[in-house]
Coordinates of N, CA and C in Angstrom, one line a residue:
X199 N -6.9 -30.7 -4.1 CA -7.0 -32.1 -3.7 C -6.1 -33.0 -4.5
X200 N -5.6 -34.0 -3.8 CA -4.7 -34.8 -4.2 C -5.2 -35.7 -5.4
X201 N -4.8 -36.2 -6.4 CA -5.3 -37.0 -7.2 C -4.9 -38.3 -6.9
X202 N -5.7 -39.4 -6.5 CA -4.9 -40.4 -6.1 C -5.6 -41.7 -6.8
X203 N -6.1 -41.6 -7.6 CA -6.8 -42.9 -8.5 C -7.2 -42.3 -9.8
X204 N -7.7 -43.2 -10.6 CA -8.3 -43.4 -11.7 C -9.4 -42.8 -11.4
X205 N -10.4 -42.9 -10.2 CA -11.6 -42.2 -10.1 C -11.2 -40.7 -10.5
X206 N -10.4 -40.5 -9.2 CA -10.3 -39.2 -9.0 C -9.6 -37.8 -10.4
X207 N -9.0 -39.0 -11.5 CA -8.7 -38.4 -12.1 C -10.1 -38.1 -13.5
X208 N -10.6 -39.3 -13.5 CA -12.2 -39.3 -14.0 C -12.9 -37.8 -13.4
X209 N -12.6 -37.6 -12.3 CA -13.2 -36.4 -11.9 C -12.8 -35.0 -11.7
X210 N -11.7 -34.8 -12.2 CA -10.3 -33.6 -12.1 C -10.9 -33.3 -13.8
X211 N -11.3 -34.8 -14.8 CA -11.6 -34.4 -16.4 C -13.0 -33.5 -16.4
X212 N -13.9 -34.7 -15.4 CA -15.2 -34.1 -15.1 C -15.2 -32.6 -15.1
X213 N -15.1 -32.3 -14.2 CA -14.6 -31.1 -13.7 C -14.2 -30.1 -14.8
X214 N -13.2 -30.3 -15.6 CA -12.6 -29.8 -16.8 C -13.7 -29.7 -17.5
X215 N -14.4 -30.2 -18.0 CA -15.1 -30.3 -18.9 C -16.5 -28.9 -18.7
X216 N -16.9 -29.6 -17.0 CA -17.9 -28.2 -16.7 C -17.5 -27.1 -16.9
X217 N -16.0 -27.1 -16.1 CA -15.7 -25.4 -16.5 C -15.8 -25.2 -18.3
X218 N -15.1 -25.9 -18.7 CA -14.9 -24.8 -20.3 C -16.1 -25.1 -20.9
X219 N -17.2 -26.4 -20.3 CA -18.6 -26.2 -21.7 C -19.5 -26.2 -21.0
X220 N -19.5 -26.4 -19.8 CA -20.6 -26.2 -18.8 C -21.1 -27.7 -18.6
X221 N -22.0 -27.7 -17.4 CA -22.8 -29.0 -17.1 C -23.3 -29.3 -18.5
X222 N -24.0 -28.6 -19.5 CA -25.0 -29.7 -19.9 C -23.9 -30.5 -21.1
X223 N -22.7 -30.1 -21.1 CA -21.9 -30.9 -22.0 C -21.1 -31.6 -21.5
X224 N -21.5 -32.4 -20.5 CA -20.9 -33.3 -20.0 C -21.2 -34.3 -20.2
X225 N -20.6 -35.4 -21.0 CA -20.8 -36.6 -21.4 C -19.9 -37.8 -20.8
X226 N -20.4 -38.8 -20.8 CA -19.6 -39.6 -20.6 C -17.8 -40.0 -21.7
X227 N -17.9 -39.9 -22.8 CA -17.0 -40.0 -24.3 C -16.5 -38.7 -23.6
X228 N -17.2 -37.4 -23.5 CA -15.8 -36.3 -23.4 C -15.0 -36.1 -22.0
X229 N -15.8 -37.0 -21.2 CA -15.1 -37.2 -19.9 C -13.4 -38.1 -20.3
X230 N -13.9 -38.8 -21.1 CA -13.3 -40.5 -21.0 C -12.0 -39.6 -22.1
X231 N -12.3 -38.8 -23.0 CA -11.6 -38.4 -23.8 C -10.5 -37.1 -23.2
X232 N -11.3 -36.4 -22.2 CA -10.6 -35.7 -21.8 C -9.6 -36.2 -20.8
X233 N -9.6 -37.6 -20.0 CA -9.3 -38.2 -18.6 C -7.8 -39.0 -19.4
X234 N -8.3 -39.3 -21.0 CA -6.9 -40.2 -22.0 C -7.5 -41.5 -21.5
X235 N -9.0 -42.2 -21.2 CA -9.5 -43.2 -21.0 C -10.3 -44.0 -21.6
X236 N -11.0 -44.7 -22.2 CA -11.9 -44.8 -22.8 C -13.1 -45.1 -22.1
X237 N -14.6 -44.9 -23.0 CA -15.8 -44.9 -22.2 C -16.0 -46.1 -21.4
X238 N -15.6 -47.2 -21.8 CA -15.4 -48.5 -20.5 C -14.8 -48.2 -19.4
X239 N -13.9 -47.6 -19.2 CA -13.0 -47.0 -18.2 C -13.3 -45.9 -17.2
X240 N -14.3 -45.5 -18.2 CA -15.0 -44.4 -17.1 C -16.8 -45.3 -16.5
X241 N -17.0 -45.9 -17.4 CA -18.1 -46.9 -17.0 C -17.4 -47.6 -15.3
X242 N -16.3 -48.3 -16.0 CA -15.9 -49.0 -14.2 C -16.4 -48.4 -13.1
X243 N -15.9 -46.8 -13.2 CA -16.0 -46.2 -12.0 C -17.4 -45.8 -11.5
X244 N -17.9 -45.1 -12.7 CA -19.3 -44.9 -12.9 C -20.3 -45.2 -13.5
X245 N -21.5 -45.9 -12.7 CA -22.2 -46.6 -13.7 C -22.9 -45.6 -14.4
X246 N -22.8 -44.6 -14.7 CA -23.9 -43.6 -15.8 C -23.1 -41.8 -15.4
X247 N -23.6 -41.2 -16.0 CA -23.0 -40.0 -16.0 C -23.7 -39.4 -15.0
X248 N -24.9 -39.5 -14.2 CA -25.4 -39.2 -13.3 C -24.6 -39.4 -11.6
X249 N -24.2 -40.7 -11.8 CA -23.3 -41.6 -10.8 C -22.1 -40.3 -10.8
X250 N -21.6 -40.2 -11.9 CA -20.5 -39.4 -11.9 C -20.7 -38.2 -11.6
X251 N -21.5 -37.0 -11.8 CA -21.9 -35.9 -11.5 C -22.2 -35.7 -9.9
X252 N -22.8 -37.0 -9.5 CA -22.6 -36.4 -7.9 C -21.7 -37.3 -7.4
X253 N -21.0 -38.1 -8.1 CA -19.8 -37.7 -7.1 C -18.7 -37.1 -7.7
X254 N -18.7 -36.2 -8.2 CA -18.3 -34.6 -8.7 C -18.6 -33.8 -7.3
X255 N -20.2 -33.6 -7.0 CA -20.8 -32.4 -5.6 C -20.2 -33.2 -4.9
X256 N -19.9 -34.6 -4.5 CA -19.8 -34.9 -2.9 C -18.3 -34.5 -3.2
X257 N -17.1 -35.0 -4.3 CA -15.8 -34.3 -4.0 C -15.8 -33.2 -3.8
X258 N -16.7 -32.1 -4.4 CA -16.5 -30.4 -3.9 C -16.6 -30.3 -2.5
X259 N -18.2 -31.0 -1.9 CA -18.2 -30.5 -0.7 C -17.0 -31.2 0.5
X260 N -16.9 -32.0 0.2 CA -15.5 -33.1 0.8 C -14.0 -32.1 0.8
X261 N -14.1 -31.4 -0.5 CA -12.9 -30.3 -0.6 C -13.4 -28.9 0.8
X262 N -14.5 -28.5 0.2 CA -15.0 -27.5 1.7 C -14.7 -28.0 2.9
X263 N -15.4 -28.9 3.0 CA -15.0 -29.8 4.9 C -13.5 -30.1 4.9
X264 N -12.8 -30.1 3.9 CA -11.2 -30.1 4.5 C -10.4 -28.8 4.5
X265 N -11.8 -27.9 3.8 CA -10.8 -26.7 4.5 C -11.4 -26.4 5.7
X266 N -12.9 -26.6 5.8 CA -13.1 -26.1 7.5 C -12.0 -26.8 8.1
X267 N -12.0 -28.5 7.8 CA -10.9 -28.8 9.0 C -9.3 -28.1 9.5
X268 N -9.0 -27.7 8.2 CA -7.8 -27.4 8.3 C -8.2 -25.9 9.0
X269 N -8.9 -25.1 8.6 CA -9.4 -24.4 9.4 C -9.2 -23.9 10.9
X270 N -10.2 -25.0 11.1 CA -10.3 -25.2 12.7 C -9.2 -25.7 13.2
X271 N -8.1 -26.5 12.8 CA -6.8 -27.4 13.5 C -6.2 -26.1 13.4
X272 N -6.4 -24.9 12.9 CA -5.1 -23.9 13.1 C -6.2 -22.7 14.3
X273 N -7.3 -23.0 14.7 CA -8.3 -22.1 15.8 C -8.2 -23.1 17.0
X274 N -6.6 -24.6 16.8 CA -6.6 -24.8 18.0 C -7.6 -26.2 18.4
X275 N -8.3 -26.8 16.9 CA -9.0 -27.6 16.7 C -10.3 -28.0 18.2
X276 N -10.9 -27.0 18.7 CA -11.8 -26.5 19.7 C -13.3 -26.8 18.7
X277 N -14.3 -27.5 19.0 CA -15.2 -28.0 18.3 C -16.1 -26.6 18.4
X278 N -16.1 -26.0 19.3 CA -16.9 -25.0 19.6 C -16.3 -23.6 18.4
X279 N -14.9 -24.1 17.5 CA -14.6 -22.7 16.5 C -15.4 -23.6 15.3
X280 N -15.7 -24.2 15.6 CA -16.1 -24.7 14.1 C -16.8 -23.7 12.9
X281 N -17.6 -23.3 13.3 CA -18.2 -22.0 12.6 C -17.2 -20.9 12.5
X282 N -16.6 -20.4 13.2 CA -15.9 -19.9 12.9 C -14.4 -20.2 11.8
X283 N -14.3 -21.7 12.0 CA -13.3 -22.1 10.8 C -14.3 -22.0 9.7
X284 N -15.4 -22.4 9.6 CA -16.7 -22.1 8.6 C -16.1 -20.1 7.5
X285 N -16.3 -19.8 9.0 CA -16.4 -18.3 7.7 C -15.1 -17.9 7.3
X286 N -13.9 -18.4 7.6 CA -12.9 -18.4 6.9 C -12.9 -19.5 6.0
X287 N -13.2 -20.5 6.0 CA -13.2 -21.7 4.9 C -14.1 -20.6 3.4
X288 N -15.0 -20.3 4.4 CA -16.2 -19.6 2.8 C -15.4 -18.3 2.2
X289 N -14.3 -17.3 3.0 CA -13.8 -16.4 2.6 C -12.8 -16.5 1.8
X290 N -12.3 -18.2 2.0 CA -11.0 -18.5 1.7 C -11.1 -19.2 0.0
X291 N -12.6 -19.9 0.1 CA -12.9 -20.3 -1.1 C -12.4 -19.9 -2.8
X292 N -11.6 -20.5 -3.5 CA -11.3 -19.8 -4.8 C -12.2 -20.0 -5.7
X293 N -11.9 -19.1 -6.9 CA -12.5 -18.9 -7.4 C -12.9 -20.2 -8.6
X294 N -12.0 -21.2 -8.9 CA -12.1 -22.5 -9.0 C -13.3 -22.9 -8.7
X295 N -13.0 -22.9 -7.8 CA -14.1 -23.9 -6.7 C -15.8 -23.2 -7.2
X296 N -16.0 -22.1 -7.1 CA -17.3 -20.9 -7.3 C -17.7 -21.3 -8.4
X297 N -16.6 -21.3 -9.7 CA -16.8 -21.1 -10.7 C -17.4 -22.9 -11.4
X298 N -17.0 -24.1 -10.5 CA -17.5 -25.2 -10.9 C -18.6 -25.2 -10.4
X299 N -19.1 -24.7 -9.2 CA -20.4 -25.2 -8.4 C -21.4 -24.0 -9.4
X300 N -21.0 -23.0 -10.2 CA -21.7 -22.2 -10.7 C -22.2 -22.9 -12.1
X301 N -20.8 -23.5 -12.5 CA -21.3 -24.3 -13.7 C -22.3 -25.8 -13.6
X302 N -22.3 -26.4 -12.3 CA -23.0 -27.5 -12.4 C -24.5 -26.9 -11.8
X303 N -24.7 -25.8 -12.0 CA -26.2 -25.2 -11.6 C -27.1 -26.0 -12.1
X304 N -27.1 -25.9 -13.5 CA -28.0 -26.7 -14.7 C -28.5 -27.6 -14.0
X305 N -27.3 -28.3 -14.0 CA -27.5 -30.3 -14.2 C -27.8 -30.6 -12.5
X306 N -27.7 -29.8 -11.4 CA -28.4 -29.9 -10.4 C -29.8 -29.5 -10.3
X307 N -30.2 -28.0 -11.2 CA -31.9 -27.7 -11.3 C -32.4 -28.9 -11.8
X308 N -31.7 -29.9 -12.9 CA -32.7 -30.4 -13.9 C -32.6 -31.8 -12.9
X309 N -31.5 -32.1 -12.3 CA -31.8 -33.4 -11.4 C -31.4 -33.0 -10.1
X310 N -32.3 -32.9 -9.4 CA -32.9 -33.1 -7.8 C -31.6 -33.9 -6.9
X311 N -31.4 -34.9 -7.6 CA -30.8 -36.1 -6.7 C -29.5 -35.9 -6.4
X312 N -28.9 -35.0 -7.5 CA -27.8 -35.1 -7.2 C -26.7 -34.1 -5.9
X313 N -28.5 -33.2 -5.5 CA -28.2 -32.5 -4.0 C -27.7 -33.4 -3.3
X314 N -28.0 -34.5 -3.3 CA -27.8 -35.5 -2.4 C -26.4 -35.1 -1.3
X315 N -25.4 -35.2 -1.6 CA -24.3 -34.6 -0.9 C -24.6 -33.0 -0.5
X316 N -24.7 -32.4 -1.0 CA -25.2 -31.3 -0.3 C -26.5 -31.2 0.9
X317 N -27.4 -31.9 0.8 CA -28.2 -32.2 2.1 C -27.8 -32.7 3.0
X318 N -26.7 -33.9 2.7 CA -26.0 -34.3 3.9 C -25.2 -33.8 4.2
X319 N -24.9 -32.5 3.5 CA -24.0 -31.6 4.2 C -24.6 -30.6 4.8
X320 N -25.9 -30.1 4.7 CA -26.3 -29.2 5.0 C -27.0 -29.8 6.9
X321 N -27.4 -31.2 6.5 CA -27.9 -32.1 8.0 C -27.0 -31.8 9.0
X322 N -26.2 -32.3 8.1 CA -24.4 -32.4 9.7 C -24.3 -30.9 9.8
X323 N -24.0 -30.3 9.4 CA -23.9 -28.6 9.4 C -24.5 -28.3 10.5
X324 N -25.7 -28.4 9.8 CA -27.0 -27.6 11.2 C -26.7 -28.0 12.4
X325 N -26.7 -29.6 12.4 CA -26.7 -30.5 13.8 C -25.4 -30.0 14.7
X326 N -24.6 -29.6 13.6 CA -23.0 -29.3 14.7 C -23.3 -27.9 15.5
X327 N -24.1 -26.8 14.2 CA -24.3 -25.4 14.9 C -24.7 -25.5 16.4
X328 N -25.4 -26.4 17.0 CA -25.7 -26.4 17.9 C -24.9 -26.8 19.1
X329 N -23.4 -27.2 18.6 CA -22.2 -27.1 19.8 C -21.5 -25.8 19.4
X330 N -22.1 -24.6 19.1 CA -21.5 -23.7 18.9 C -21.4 -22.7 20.1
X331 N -20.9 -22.1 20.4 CA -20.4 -21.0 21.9 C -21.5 -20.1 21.8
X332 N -22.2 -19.9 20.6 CA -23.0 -18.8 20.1 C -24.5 -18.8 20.7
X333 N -24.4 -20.9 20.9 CA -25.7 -21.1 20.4 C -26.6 -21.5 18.6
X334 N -27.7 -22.2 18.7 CA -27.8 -22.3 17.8 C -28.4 -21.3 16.7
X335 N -29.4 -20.5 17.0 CA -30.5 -19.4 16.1 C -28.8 -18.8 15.5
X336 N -28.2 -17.9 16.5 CA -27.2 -17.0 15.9 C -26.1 -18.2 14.9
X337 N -25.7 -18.9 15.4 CA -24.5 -19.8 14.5 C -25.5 -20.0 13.3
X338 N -26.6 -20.6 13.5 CA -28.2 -20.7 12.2 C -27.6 -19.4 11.3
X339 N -27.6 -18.2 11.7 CA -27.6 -16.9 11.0 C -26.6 -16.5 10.2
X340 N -25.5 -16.8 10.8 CA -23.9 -16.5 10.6 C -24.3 -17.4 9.6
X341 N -24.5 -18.8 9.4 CA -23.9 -19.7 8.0 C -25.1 -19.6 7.2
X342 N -26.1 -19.1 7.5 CA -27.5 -18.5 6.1 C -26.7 -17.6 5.8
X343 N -25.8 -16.7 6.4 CA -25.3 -15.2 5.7 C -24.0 -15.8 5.1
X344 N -23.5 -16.7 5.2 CA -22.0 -16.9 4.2 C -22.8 -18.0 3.3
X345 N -23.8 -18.6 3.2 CA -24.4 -19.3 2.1 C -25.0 -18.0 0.9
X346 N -25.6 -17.0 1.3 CA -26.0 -16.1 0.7 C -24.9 -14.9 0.1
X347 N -23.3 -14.9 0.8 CA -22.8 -14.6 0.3 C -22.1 -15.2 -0.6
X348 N -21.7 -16.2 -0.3 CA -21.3 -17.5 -1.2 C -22.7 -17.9 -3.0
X349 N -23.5 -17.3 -2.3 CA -24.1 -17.6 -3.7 C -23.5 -16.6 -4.5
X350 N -23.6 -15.2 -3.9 CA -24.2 -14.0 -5.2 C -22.6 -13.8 -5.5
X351 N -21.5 -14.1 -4.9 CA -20.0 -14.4 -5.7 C -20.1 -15.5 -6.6
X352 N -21.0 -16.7 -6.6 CA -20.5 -17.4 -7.1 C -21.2 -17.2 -8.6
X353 N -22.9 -16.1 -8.2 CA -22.9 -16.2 -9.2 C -22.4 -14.8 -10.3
X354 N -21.7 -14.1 -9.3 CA -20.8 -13.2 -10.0 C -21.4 -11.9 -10.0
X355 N -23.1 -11.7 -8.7 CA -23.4 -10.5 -9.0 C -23.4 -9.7 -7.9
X356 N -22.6 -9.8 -7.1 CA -22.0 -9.6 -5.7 C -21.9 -7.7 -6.0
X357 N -23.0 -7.0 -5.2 CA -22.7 -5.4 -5.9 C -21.1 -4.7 -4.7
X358 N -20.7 -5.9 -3.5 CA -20.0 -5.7 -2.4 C -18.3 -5.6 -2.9
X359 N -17.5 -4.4 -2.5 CA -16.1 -4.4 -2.9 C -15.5 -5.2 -1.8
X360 N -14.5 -5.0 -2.2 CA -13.4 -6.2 -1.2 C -13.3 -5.3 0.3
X361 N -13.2 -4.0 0.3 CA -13.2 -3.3 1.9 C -14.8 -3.9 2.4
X362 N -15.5 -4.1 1.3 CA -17.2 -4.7 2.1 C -17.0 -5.9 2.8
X363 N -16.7 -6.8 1.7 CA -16.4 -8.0 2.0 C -15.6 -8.4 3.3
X364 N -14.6 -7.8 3.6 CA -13.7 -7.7 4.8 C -14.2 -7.1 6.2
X365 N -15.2 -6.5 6.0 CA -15.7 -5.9 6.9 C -17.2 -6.8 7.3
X366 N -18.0 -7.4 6.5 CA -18.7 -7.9 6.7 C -18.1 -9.4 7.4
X367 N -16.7 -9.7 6.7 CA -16.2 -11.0 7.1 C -15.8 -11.2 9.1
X368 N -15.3 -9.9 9.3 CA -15.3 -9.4 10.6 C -16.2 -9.8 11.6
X369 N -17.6 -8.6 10.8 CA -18.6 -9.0 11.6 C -19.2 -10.6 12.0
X370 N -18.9 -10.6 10.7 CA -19.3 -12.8 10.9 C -18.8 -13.0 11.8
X371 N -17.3 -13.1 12.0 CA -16.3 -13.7 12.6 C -16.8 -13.4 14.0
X372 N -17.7 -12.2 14.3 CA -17.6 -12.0 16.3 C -18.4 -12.5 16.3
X373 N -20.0 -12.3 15.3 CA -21.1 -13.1 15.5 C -21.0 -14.6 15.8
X374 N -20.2 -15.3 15.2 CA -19.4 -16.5 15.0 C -19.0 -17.1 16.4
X375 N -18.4 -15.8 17.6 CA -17.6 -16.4 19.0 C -17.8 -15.5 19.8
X376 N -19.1 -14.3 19.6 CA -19.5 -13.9 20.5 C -21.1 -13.9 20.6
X377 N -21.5 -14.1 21.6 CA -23.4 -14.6 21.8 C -23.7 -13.0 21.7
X378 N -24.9 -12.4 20.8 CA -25.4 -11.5 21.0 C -26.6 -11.0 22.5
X379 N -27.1 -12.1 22.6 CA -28.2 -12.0 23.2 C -28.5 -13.0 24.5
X380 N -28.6 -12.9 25.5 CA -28.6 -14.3 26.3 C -29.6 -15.7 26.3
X381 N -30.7 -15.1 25.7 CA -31.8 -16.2 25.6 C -32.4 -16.5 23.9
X382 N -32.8 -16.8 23.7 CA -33.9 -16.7 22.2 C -35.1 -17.5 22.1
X383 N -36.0 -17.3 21.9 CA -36.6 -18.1 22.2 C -37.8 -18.0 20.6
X384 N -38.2 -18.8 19.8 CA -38.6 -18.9 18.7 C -40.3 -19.2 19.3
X385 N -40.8 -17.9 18.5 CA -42.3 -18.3 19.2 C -43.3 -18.3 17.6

């Protein structure tokens, strides 16, 4: 992501900081120190270090949604690949990216609120699965299974080799743009 303000660079330090000491040593002073700002400076932006942490999650998940988009603008930008720009966006994910959402685990278990971006990402998500080609239950399944693989890489205990991974990624992908079943009916 482009750095393009003072916030954003407040949050590139942010960031810095999780990876090398993890969430719970994230302070306001080592933000401000790491950013070359001082703690007023980082106050402007953010009123408390809480303020700042989620909008830390909303930049990550804002970084995901622009890779689905870019994703999808190369599947021909068809609302109906969306999921399918989905399981390449999750395949394509670095290890960057894994390795910060693994470190702000903590400071998400201990505060609730700062899902906040993540729920609203998870609301629009669902709601869109339902302009999917697939339908919704199956497109439902495909993105519980790249959430679930997306966890256990991120948290590093993934027992699957890369020939797995690739093969499982496959399967996503037809599940993704082809309907298995003609009806479903949830009883």
């Amino acid at each position: 992501m482009v750095r393009d303000s003072a916030r954003d660079a407040i949050l590139d330090a942010a960031q810095a900081v999780v990876l090398e000491r993890g969430a719970a040593h994230v302070t306001l002073d080592a933000v401000a120190e790491r950013a070359g700002l001082s703690k007023g400076g980082v106050l402007y932006h953010f009123q408390n270090k809480d303020a700042m942490l989620s909008a830390l999650v909303d930049r990550m998940v804002r970084t995901f949604e622009a890779m689905v988009a870019e994703k999808r603008t190369s599947l021909g930008d068809d609302p109906q690949r969306t999921l399918e720009a989905h399981v390449e966006a999750v395949f394509a994910m670095g290890d960057q990216m894994n390795d910060a959402a693994c470190a702000m685990l903590p400071a998400l278990a201990s505060n609730p609120s700062l899902l906040e971006p993540l729920r609203v990402f998870y609301r629009d998500h669902f709601a869109e699965l339902g302009a999917s080609k697939v339908g919704f239950p199956q497109a439902a399944v495909v993105s519980l299974a790249l959430d679930g693989l997306w966890l256990m890489d991120m948290l590093q205990i993934s027992p699957l080799s890369e020939d797995d991974e690739a093969h499982i990624k496959q399967m996503l992908l037809r599940l993704a743009t082809k309907p298995v079943a003609k009806s479903f009916s949830a009883s």
